[in-house]
XYZ file of C-alpha atoms in Angstrom:
770
model
C 136.976 115.252 79.529
C 139.341 118.129 79.078
C 141.607 117.937 76.094
C 145.344 118.359 76.247
C 148.636 117.167 74.724
C 149.473 115.020 77.716
C 151.797 112.053 77.616
C 151.672 108.360 78.527
C 150.138 107.470 81.876
C 146.988 108.536 83.748
C 146.851 111.042 86.510
C 150.254 112.196 87.623
C 151.834 115.095 89.387
C 154.263 116.727 87.164
C 157.208 118.691 88.722
C 156.651 121.639 86.300
C 154.762 124.472 87.589
C 155.291 127.951 89.139
C 152.422 127.799 91.488
C 150.595 130.602 89.495
C 147.588 129.015 87.794
C 148.088 131.207 84.831
C 151.857 130.566 84.368
C 152.122 126.965 85.162
C 152.683 124.889 82.039
C 156.264 125.656 81.386
C 157.338 126.904 84.791
C 159.979 125.388 86.941
C 160.829 122.026 88.201
C 160.417 122.916 91.858
C 156.776 123.595 92.472
C 154.167 120.920 91.942
C 152.029 121.027 88.813
C 148.256 120.632 88.737
C 147.264 117.031 87.916
C 146.410 116.406 84.265
C 144.461 113.621 82.628
C 145.521 111.670 79.679
C 143.814 112.202 76.358
C 145.845 109.888 74.173
C 149.463 108.629 74.051
C 152.268 110.753 72.837
C 150.660 114.176 73.231
C 151.487 117.169 75.348
C 150.770 120.884 75.060
C 148.791 123.221 77.319
C 146.739 122.707 80.402
C 143.311 121.255 80.828
C 140.980 123.123 78.570
C 138.636 125.520 80.278
C 137.690 127.818 77.417
C 136.323 127.600 73.973
C 137.264 127.647 70.280
C 135.040 126.887 67.286
C 136.189 126.784 63.739
C 132.905 127.552 62.178
C 131.670 130.704 60.577
C 131.606 132.230 64.009
C 133.812 131.883 67.130
C 131.873 133.254 69.947
C 130.954 136.164 67.711
C 134.489 136.694 66.643
C 134.889 134.909 63.260
C 131.461 135.911 62.176
C 131.171 139.457 63.569
C 133.693 141.267 62.155
C 167.551 128.475 54.000
C 169.462 127.433 51.920
C 170.919 124.068 53.186
C 174.125 124.541 55.167
C 176.915 122.103 55.744
C 176.488 120.046 58.807
C 177.034 116.863 60.766
C 174.279 115.305 58.885
C 174.432 113.784 55.447
C 172.301 113.174 52.490
C 172.305 109.939 50.386
C 173.656 110.146 46.800
C 171.157 110.037 44.048
C 172.616 106.821 42.622
C 171.977 104.734 45.613
C 169.335 106.884 47.209
C 166.255 104.998 46.268
C 167.518 101.632 47.604
C 168.846 103.344 50.780
C 165.544 105.148 51.243
C 163.576 101.986 50.774
C 165.739 100.130 53.199
C 165.464 102.877 55.761
C 161.753 102.876 55.498
C 161.522 99.110 55.955
C 163.765 99.378 59.012
C 161.648 102.185 60.426
C 158.576 100.140 60.064
C 160.103 97.128 61.626
C 161.441 98.947 64.655
C 158.603 101.435 65.029
C 158.718 104.559 67.149
C 161.718 103.991 69.248
C 160.930 105.863 72.504
C 158.125 103.586 73.875
C 156.740 106.034 76.473
C 157.324 109.209 78.305
C 158.248 109.513 82.041
C 155.073 110.201 83.734
C 156.629 112.897 86.013
C 158.999 114.584 83.632
C 157.367 113.968 80.242
C 160.699 112.851 78.920
C 161.133 110.046 76.339
C 161.827 106.522 77.636
C 164.228 104.654 75.306
C 164.508 100.836 75.429
C 167.807 99.071 75.083
C 169.233 98.808 71.618
C 170.286 95.320 72.717
C 166.803 93.906 72.439
C 166.265 91.573 69.472
C 164.309 93.828 67.219
C 167.219 96.369 67.441
C 169.935 93.827 67.079
C 168.421 92.715 63.702
C 167.783 96.225 62.575
C 171.117 98.035 63.497
C 170.768 100.389 60.586
C 168.031 102.131 62.584
C 170.671 103.356 64.937
C 173.420 104.698 62.748
C 174.522 108.293 62.022
C 171.677 110.712 61.406
C 171.074 111.190 57.746
C 168.559 112.255 55.041
C 168.274 109.796 52.170
C 167.456 111.239 48.787
C 164.272 109.642 47.269
C 161.589 110.416 44.713
C 159.328 107.598 45.957
C 156.207 109.175 47.154
C 155.762 106.414 49.627
C 158.914 107.451 51.414
C 159.402 111.142 50.653
C 157.602 114.347 49.900
C 157.208 115.179 46.227
C 158.777 118.404 45.011
C 156.685 121.449 45.445
C 155.278 122.405 41.923
C 155.359 126.017 42.941
C 158.880 127.161 42.055
C 158.802 130.884 41.121
C 162.055 132.110 39.496
C 161.752 135.449 41.173
C 159.832 135.101 44.437
C 157.822 138.215 45.505
C 156.196 138.477 48.900
C 153.127 139.891 47.290
C 152.752 137.084 44.729
C 151.408 133.785 46.130
C 150.816 130.463 44.749
C 147.397 129.980 42.967
C 146.165 126.906 44.817
C 145.082 126.603 48.329
C 146.163 126.037 51.085
C 149.057 128.365 50.837
C 150.225 128.425 54.519
C 152.678 125.815 55.660
C 150.763 122.867 54.153
C 150.164 123.222 50.359
C 147.792 120.916 48.555
C 150.521 118.648 47.085
C 151.482 117.850 50.717
C 147.957 117.079 51.663
C 147.748 114.698 48.613
C 150.967 112.989 49.602
C 150.267 112.716 53.268
C 148.017 109.588 53.473
C 150.615 107.473 51.652
C 153.456 108.789 53.960
C 151.331 108.057 57.082
C 151.046 104.364 55.967
C 154.852 103.973 55.744
C 156.050 106.029 58.707
C 155.288 105.055 62.372
C 155.800 108.555 63.557
C 153.423 110.175 61.107
C 150.892 107.497 61.888
C 151.205 108.035 65.576
C 151.028 111.765 65.425
C 148.055 111.607 62.942
C 146.106 109.281 65.516
C 146.926 111.764 68.345
C 145.766 114.709 66.331
C 142.396 113.092 65.522
C 142.151 112.058 69.178
C 142.722 115.694 70.325
C 140.328 117.043 67.748
C 137.642 114.742 69.081
C 138.327 115.800 72.607
C 138.263 119.465 71.628
C 134.997 118.967 69.720
C 133.325 117.716 73.041
C 135.071 120.193 75.332
C 133.552 123.291 76.758
C 133.912 126.502 74.686
C 136.860 128.758 75.044
C 135.539 131.613 77.156
C 137.036 135.018 77.160
C 139.296 135.428 80.216
C 141.423 138.632 80.351
C 144.130 138.204 82.902
C 145.219 141.681 83.763
C 148.125 143.048 81.615
C 148.770 139.580 80.384
C 145.514 139.718 78.429
C 143.933 136.879 76.561
C 147.116 135.029 75.444
C 145.966 131.702 76.798
C 142.669 132.125 75.010
C 144.538 133.113 71.686
C 146.881 130.093 71.795
C 144.212 127.682 72.848
C 142.077 128.836 69.835
C 144.974 128.396 67.597
C 145.692 124.898 68.972
C 142.073 123.926 68.378
C 141.768 125.431 64.990
C 144.789 123.608 63.680
C 143.470 120.320 64.906
C 139.982 120.810 63.573
C 141.218 122.064 60.174
C 143.778 119.257 59.903
C 141.098 116.631 60.660
C 138.688 118.058 58.189
C 141.139 118.086 55.351
C 141.976 114.472 55.873
C 138.355 113.332 56.330
C 136.128 115.969 54.452
C 133.806 115.477 57.398
C 132.038 118.907 57.554
C 131.487 118.536 61.301
C 135.015 119.838 61.773
C 134.220 123.160 60.016
C 130.745 123.672 61.266
C 130.998 123.432 65.106
C 128.961 125.550 67.366
C 126.364 128.235 67.031
C 128.648 131.303 67.334
C 126.340 133.006 69.866
C 128.709 133.036 72.841
C 130.056 136.531 73.610
C 133.903 136.820 73.237
C 135.607 140.038 74.466
C 134.497 143.752 73.858
C 132.397 144.491 70.873
C 135.000 146.974 69.394
C 138.279 147.017 67.647
C 140.114 145.983 70.790
C 138.456 142.610 70.900
C 141.732 140.769 70.293
C 143.487 142.846 72.940
C 146.078 144.822 70.950
C 147.360 146.389 74.175
C 149.085 143.037 74.670
C 149.901 142.475 71.040
C 150.964 138.747 71.359
C 147.220 137.960 71.904
C 146.415 139.839 68.633
C 149.104 138.164 66.668
C 148.239 134.617 67.856
C 144.610 135.142 66.926
C 145.450 136.704 63.596
C 147.583 133.606 62.803
C 144.808 131.225 64.043
C 142.167 132.957 61.851
C 144.517 133.112 58.924
C 145.080 129.282 59.138
C 141.250 128.767 59.464
C 140.646 131.008 56.451
C 143.249 129.377 54.293
C 143.134 125.725 55.260
C 139.291 125.620 54.926
C 139.106 128.172 52.074
C 137.198 125.714 49.754
C 134.465 125.171 52.339
C 133.687 128.722 53.347
C 130.891 130.507 51.534
C 131.647 133.882 50.139
C 129.796 135.554 52.993
C 131.737 133.489 55.506
C 135.031 134.444 53.804
C 134.041 138.176 53.937
C 133.188 137.831 57.596
C 136.506 136.151 58.450
C 138.497 138.651 56.379
C 136.715 141.426 58.202
C 137.612 140.061 61.532
C 141.355 139.455 60.571
C 141.612 143.143 59.260
C 139.573 144.806 61.996
C 140.971 143.020 65.050
C 144.378 141.949 63.632
C 145.883 143.696 60.744
C 144.689 147.228 61.371
C 145.904 147.143 64.944
C 149.095 145.759 63.516
C 149.520 148.818 61.242
C 149.013 150.934 64.362
C 151.832 149.026 66.054
C 154.071 149.812 63.216
C 153.286 153.457 62.819
C 153.098 154.469 66.511
C 155.071 153.910 69.657
C 152.669 151.157 70.614
C 154.722 148.748 68.612
C 157.728 148.816 70.942
C 158.481 145.158 69.990
C 159.443 146.127 66.506
C 162.538 148.176 67.520
C 165.759 146.288 68.352
C 163.746 143.463 70.134
C 165.663 140.295 69.370
C 163.235 137.851 70.960
C 159.904 136.101 71.122
C 157.744 139.268 71.028
C 159.161 140.276 67.640
C 158.917 136.709 66.311
C 155.409 135.982 67.391
C 154.023 139.502 66.344
C 155.540 139.561 63.030
C 154.597 135.893 62.326
C 150.999 136.434 63.258
C 150.679 139.484 61.087
C 152.361 137.670 58.257
C 150.114 134.586 58.392
C 147.004 136.742 58.523
C 148.226 138.887 55.614
C 149.241 135.967 53.510
C 145.927 134.226 54.051
C 143.767 136.912 52.582
C 146.239 138.476 50.113
C 144.632 138.880 46.797
C 141.160 138.826 48.268
C 141.678 141.861 50.478
C 140.279 145.075 48.885
C 141.720 147.284 51.639
C 145.324 146.885 50.701
C 146.271 146.330 54.289
C 147.723 142.919 53.806
C 150.153 144.184 51.137
C 151.081 147.070 53.578
C 151.900 144.842 56.380
C 153.926 142.393 54.252
C 156.040 145.321 53.260
C 156.863 145.868 56.956
C 156.906 142.450 58.757
C 159.368 140.528 56.613
C 162.176 142.951 56.717
C 161.601 143.754 60.430
C 161.654 140.039 61.499
C 164.806 139.539 59.425
C 166.476 142.402 61.355
C 165.215 141.367 64.759
C 163.593 138.059 65.244
C 166.216 136.278 63.218
C 168.999 137.820 65.370
C 167.626 136.442 68.611
C 170.206 133.377 68.311
C 173.721 134.224 69.359
C 176.853 132.899 67.774
C 176.745 129.698 69.854
C 173.084 128.966 69.087
C 171.711 130.097 72.529
C 168.380 131.923 72.443
C 168.584 135.508 73.838
C 165.930 135.218 76.421
C 165.649 131.792 78.238
C 165.397 128.129 77.345
C 161.642 128.191 77.571
C 161.297 131.438 75.647
C 163.083 129.612 72.834
C 159.801 127.698 72.205
C 157.796 130.817 71.697
C 160.389 132.619 69.551
C 161.319 129.758 67.322
C 157.571 128.760 66.876
C 156.932 132.247 65.550
C 160.043 132.308 63.407
C 159.396 128.797 61.899
C 155.740 129.475 61.196
C 156.553 132.728 59.504
C 159.504 131.195 57.518
C 157.538 128.234 56.493
C 154.345 130.264 55.563
C 156.455 132.545 53.316
C 158.160 129.603 51.726
C 154.938 127.837 50.855
C 152.926 130.785 49.968
C 155.484 132.852 47.869
C 158.438 130.641 47.321
C 161.031 132.253 49.450
C 161.808 132.934 53.249
C 163.482 136.336 52.283
C 166.569 135.617 54.521
C 164.703 134.706 57.721
C 166.527 131.374 57.696
C 169.956 132.509 56.715
C 170.501 136.216 57.380
C 171.796 135.033 60.835
C 174.530 132.451 59.934
C 174.241 131.089 63.528
C 170.519 130.379 63.563
C 171.228 126.859 62.303
C 172.923 126.120 65.640
C 169.785 126.813 67.751
C 168.600 123.268 67.549
C 171.785 122.251 69.125
C 171.138 124.703 71.977
C 167.667 123.080 72.551
C 169.037 119.592 72.650
C 171.824 120.531 75.154
C 169.708 122.638 77.404
C 167.452 119.573 77.966
C 168.574 117.291 80.682
C 167.648 113.786 81.834
C 164.498 115.025 83.473
C 163.834 118.523 82.050
C 165.398 121.757 80.690
C 168.074 123.785 82.292
C 165.203 126.179 82.844
C 166.854 129.223 84.120
C 165.049 132.539 84.246
C 161.336 132.994 83.247
C 159.493 130.122 81.752
C 156.537 131.916 80.206
C 152.774 131.401 79.980
C 151.074 128.171 78.983
C 152.383 126.838 75.649
C 149.149 125.450 74.108
C 149.933 125.749 70.356
C 153.626 126.302 71.071
C 155.981 123.341 70.591
C 159.555 122.501 69.784
C 158.471 121.366 66.344
C 160.545 124.178 64.772
C 163.226 121.520 65.264
C 161.522 119.564 62.334
C 161.620 122.509 60.057
C 165.240 123.545 61.045
C 166.546 120.041 60.732
C 165.132 119.948 57.121
C 166.199 123.285 56.088
C 169.650 123.296 57.711
C 170.331 119.713 56.801
C 170.662 118.745 60.501
C 168.872 115.355 60.627
C 169.689 114.938 64.289
C 167.216 117.752 65.059
C 164.427 115.935 63.377
C 165.367 112.601 65.013
C 165.575 114.218 68.483
C 162.299 115.999 68.299
C 160.241 113.225 66.812
C 160.654 111.374 69.959
C 159.407 114.100 72.244
C 156.031 114.346 73.942
C 154.971 117.616 72.069
C 155.765 116.369 68.538
C 152.144 115.230 67.806
C 150.537 118.228 66.280
C 149.681 119.519 62.822
C 153.033 121.335 62.032
C 155.097 118.249 62.517
C 153.041 116.454 59.938
C 154.279 118.864 57.331
C 157.750 119.905 58.601
C 158.884 116.357 59.210
C 161.174 114.884 56.629
C 160.282 111.135 56.357
C 163.597 110.312 54.560
C 165.293 110.837 57.916
C 167.006 107.878 59.525
C 169.512 106.951 62.223
C 169.760 107.835 65.839
C 170.144 111.317 67.085
C 172.484 110.252 69.768
C 174.893 108.292 67.462
C 178.005 110.511 67.410
C 176.556 113.115 69.811
C 179.072 114.568 72.208
C 178.097 114.215 75.901
C 179.395 117.799 76.658
C 178.819 121.144 75.090
C 180.026 124.594 76.045
C 178.252 127.796 75.062
C 180.637 130.771 75.267
C 178.813 133.775 74.122
C 179.253 136.353 76.846
C 175.422 136.917 77.095
C 174.837 133.471 78.691
C 178.050 131.425 78.992
C 176.794 128.107 79.966
C 177.807 124.406 79.992
C 175.930 121.110 79.475
C 177.515 117.840 80.759
C 175.969 114.399 80.987
C 176.577 110.692 81.127
C 174.031 109.581 78.417
C 171.550 110.873 76.024
C 169.226 107.869 76.342
C 169.268 106.783 79.927
C 166.492 108.354 82.053
C 168.652 107.856 85.044
C 171.631 109.558 83.591
C 173.708 112.149 85.285
C 173.251 115.735 83.901
C 174.675 118.859 85.210
C 174.165 122.338 83.507
C 175.675 125.575 84.803
C 175.674 129.098 83.601
C 177.558 132.409 84.163
C 176.631 135.210 81.680
C 175.396 138.667 82.006
C 172.538 139.754 84.159
C 171.081 142.193 81.564
C 170.121 141.946 77.951
C 167.524 139.107 78.226
C 164.440 141.292 77.869
C 163.838 141.168 81.549
C 163.212 137.363 81.574
C 166.443 136.471 83.405
C 167.240 135.995 87.149
C 170.324 137.413 88.975
C 171.913 134.016 88.696
C 175.505 133.873 87.626
C 176.848 130.529 88.866
C 173.353 128.842 88.883
C 173.285 125.105 88.169
C 170.791 122.196 87.968
C 171.628 118.518 88.585
C 169.958 115.397 87.435
C 170.704 111.831 88.489
C 168.804 108.604 89.162
C 165.814 109.716 87.244
C 165.119 112.919 89.290
C 166.231 116.500 89.610
C 168.189 117.165 92.733
C 168.994 120.874 92.186
C 166.271 122.812 90.413
C 164.802 126.057 89.322
C 161.976 127.981 90.856
C 160.764 129.378 87.598
C 158.585 132.309 86.752
C 157.362 134.720 89.315
C 153.893 136.461 89.082
C 153.935 138.239 85.780
C 151.201 140.449 87.162
C 153.322 141.597 90.233
C 154.134 145.250 90.433
C 157.331 146.187 88.465
C 158.013 142.557 87.521
C 158.861 143.578 83.873
C 159.811 147.171 84.664
C 163.451 147.075 83.733
C 166.818 145.284 84.475
C 168.661 148.053 86.289
C 170.129 147.390 89.677
C 167.175 149.145 91.538
C 164.631 147.322 89.450
C 161.584 146.092 91.364
C 161.851 142.835 89.626
C 164.904 142.030 91.700
C 162.765 142.297 94.879
C 161.011 138.967 94.213
C 162.408 135.766 95.656
C 162.339 133.769 92.449
C 164.312 136.615 90.607
C 166.726 137.498 93.409
C 170.176 135.997 93.811
C 168.973 134.242 96.995
C 166.417 132.345 94.970
C 169.096 130.747 92.732
C 171.561 127.874 93.138
C 174.646 129.963 93.519
C 176.779 132.048 96.030
C 175.300 135.075 97.824
C 177.430 137.677 99.573
C 176.017 140.028 102.233
C 172.515 138.662 101.730
C 172.489 140.884 98.491
C 171.643 140.555 94.870
C 174.368 140.242 92.316
C 175.553 143.118 90.281
C 173.488 143.592 87.025
C 176.653 144.743 85.270
C 178.439 141.405 85.878
C 180.633 140.181 83.048
C 182.078 136.847 84.041
C 184.779 134.844 82.092
C 184.854 131.073 81.690
C 187.186 128.244 80.867
C 186.356 124.609 80.144
C 187.523 121.374 78.635
C 186.244 117.795 77.992
C 187.568 114.343 76.937
C 185.141 114.556 74.081
C 183.316 111.400 74.892
C 180.633 110.644 72.381
C 177.661 108.211 72.519
C 177.773 105.504 69.930
C 174.776 103.860 68.096
C 173.653 101.940 71.300
C 171.510 103.385 74.026
C 173.675 101.435 76.427
C 176.742 103.540 76.933
C 179.996 102.158 78.479
C 181.721 105.265 79.800
C 185.575 105.249 79.742
C 187.173 105.489 83.089
C 188.931 108.677 82.212
C 185.917 110.328 80.708
C 185.322 113.770 82.158
C 184.560 117.417 81.612
C 184.933 120.566 83.601
C 183.887 124.224 83.518
C 185.089 127.213 85.622
C 183.778 130.815 85.828
C 185.254 133.813 87.342
C 182.054 135.464 88.777
C 183.885 138.232 90.823
C 182.326 141.018 88.735
C 178.844 139.820 89.898
C 179.454 140.738 93.551
C 179.844 144.022 95.443
C 181.575 142.798 98.596
C 184.003 140.349 97.305
C 187.414 140.493 95.643
C 187.191 136.839 94.436
C 184.293 134.563 93.591
C 184.994 131.711 91.269
C 182.950 128.533 90.713
C 183.975 125.322 88.937
C 181.957 122.273 88.140
C 183.620 118.805 87.194
C 182.416 115.306 86.523
C 184.314 112.580 88.194
C 184.716 108.808 88.303
C 183.400 108.083 84.718
C 180.667 110.691 85.065
C 179.164 109.109 88.296
C 180.005 112.014 90.696
C 179.979 115.767 90.478
C 182.254 118.250 92.172
C 181.307 121.842 92.665
C 184.170 124.005 93.892
C 183.998 127.675 94.952
C 186.739 130.001 95.682
C 185.647 133.047 97.700
C 187.200 136.129 99.204
C 184.569 138.373 100.692
C 184.389 141.170 103.230
C 180.780 140.261 104.147
C 179.035 137.094 105.087
C 178.711 134.258 102.472
C 176.016 131.789 101.575
C 176.181 128.807 99.479
C 172.616 127.898 98.223
C 170.906 125.125 96.504
C 167.004 124.586 96.016
C 165.775 121.069 96.027
C 162.471 119.090 96.311
C 164.379 116.511 98.289
C 164.046 115.802 101.925
C 167.196 116.749 103.632
C 168.889 115.107 106.537
C 171.991 116.867 107.907
C 174.995 115.464 109.733
C 177.488 118.304 110.080
C 179.326 118.607 106.692
C 177.291 115.862 105.079
C 173.734 116.081 103.754
C 171.579 113.186 102.603
C 168.964 113.975 100.084
C 166.066 111.710 99.532
C 163.641 112.057 96.617
C 161.489 109.778 94.520
C 162.821 106.759 96.328
C 166.432 107.711 95.517
C 169.311 109.113 97.558
C 171.994 111.736 96.949
C 174.785 112.265 99.352
C 176.327 115.740 99.490
C 179.519 116.338 101.502
C 182.045 119.081 102.056
C 185.605 118.071 101.382
C 188.303 119.642 103.715
C 185.528 122.047 105.008
C 186.464 125.417 106.557
C 186.704 125.545 110.317
C 183.169 125.634 111.776
C 181.395 125.018 108.442
C 178.280 122.830 108.326
C 175.159 122.345 106.265
C 171.820 123.911 107.265
C 168.547 124.127 105.558
C 165.613 126.465 105.251
C 162.369 126.876 103.473
C 162.467 128.685 100.018
C 161.258 132.124 101.475
C 162.827 135.467 101.559
C 165.099 136.497 104.323
C 163.749 138.678 107.137
C 166.207 141.363 106.103
C 164.905 141.538 102.453
C 162.735 144.363 101.285
C 158.998 143.710 101.546
C 157.398 141.981 98.536
C 154.699 139.478 97.925
C 156.198 136.246 96.717
C 154.542 133.136 95.241
C 154.781 130.214 97.676
C 157.352 127.572 96.936
C 155.763 124.436 98.637
C 157.880 121.444 99.219
C 161.060 123.293 98.366
C 163.951 123.344 100.689
C 167.220 125.276 100.441
C 170.476 123.457 101.287
C 172.933 126.101 102.704
C 176.375 126.603 103.723
C 176.813 129.866 105.768
C 180.384 131.324 106.383
C 181.494 134.663 107.896
C 183.605 137.097 105.838
C 186.863 135.629 104.788
C 188.716 133.539 102.160
C 187.518 130.026 101.488
C 187.817 127.098 99.148
C 184.510 125.154 99.236
C 184.552 121.700 97.673
C 181.075 120.164 97.551
C 180.894 116.539 96.288
C 177.664 115.106 94.967
C 177.470 111.360 95.124
C 174.249 109.816 93.535
C 173.677 106.483 95.235
C 173.803 104.396 92.123
C 172.430 100.833 92.284
C 175.230 98.298 92.880
C 177.800 100.948 93.745
C 179.479 100.540 97.058
C 180.939 103.449 99.140
C 184.409 102.231 98.229
C 183.543 102.736 94.529
C 183.341 106.527 94.957
C 186.386 108.703 94.683
C 187.468 111.527 96.766
C 189.131 114.166 94.487
C 192.260 116.132 95.520
C 192.073 119.796 96.223
C 193.243 121.657 93.006
C 192.960 125.410 92.612
C 190.314 126.303 89.920
C 192.999 128.029 87.787
C 194.938 124.735 87.643
C 192.100 122.572 86.483
C 192.825 120.328 83.536
C 191.641 117.095 82.177
C 194.256 115.310 84.276
C 194.295 117.440 87.278
C 192.097 115.154 89.452
C 193.517 111.799 88.387
């Protein structure tokens, strides 16, 4: 059976997928995803395994051939009462167990039981404010690292192995911690299950996918190596470091074997082999070590020097995003792994380059509000690289050299990740990237610990991608409480690059209402964005009603050419304005030079310790954006989004004055039934009613398939099966469009819904719609 990090349940059709078999794991809600099979509970990364990795002396001929803590909302228990508190928290944790009992089979989101059930009522301490409790009890907490250099030096490593991410003292402490922590125990069981599945799986076979290279191969190899090495170190069973014969061909038999032309591939393989070399260092023979070092140097580090000394390494110059993080991280892990045993001096050379470069670029990818510079999905790739590099430097040399604190706002990026996740999935605007495989959100574990943000750890430990080796060492087992206790339901992110809002009715109800909307600039995202100012997603009743199409075909001509107005990228439906949930004027794309402005407010409603939230009747939030600068044939385009009726309804209001025809567009998987100015959407056995309030004369809803207009320039698009577009078409003129979304909540009669007054967007306030 194929191995994967799938979640609870058997076969299911996930709504994630772009329709491109290469870029389907993290792509958008709209297009159906290939069916996966379950390996074991609480696991998800990657797609069914189709290729091979072996962590023996040879991998298809490859291995053998050759922050300082900041102030935060979290707290830490005092030393005087810490041991008692830590012991109590550990007991409660064991009693309650892992709180999320499953993942939604369609959306892979945690399912939280009610805190009103008896075990929770008798263990209310499990659901209090997030905190870390100080402890020196090795049954409840990691012991202190004995390696504490007074003057850390990137070229001076600890003397014991492993040195990367998981030092020996942590391996020694881990079995006791697993016994006392249900999360560690569950993840450990899953990792063993995955390792067993990988052991029996078909080999990873070299598959170069055009310009996108062998990135899937590289990340799957890394995923398997981590699982095999982890399992070996906890069992000493030599089957885990002696798999396969190493006689399968893998790539070209020259220095380009790891595909340095697409250097992400090279970096991920360098990291993978560095982990293998380091974590299994005591089991390799001298000849095997020499062979692996030779591969790391020949196929990884030497091409890395070439990247730094020629124009080939474009990613090193002012690139604040995933490329810089992943490339520098891979080179750093590979260099640290062989440092001191490398006679060539190349490891020292690269460490003199990667650390400062990542500090100046990778660490700057987070804006002053915590948002990642590219997209919500590219956050995964960038933060995984950043966290791996920071952690490896800390464990190997005793310092992160500023990677964790040179950007004072990096500590906020966990907050971004939490709020960009809705009740069903991410607000997944823009490109979603390739398959994730070894890439997870477990950087949240490291960031929560290093930035003293326990809510990050508590949030991530419930997620379906938590069960993999990094979480076993980045997780701080002294954490306690509920991530949602005291968490605001709304958050606004105002940096001009993205400008977006997140509003919800609950953190723990799978059926919660969630709406997210963005403005922001149409440039500056490393050509991973769409022309999508005003774009929104909407969740309610356990499904997503307005969704994103996701990545286009990364191999399409000109897809990554540039982000100028004339870019070929903007000729593809999924990247064009017409492929977004926003306003289109004159059937044209938005202006790439757009610079919207936003306003917003909220009642500040926070969730308490209970998963059952009683929303106050006056609880609301609103967000407005002046999008005029994004349009060529309009003198006014404004959009507002507002929660109504104790967060049970959503109003989207648009004020438009345009000299050309206007379209209001929303993409949905729902079946649409139209009756003039009312549309009834049906999806997953649920119903959403959408209506125009005080509609303009002659206005009505219509629908179409998600395909380009006949007037668009010719281009080959990916299909968008089972996707419809709900449309309002209007001639040139001045309009106020009020579109009301009424999820048909169980037990709620028509008379329970409210009809809001018409209030100009500039006059919106918390009380304007009472």
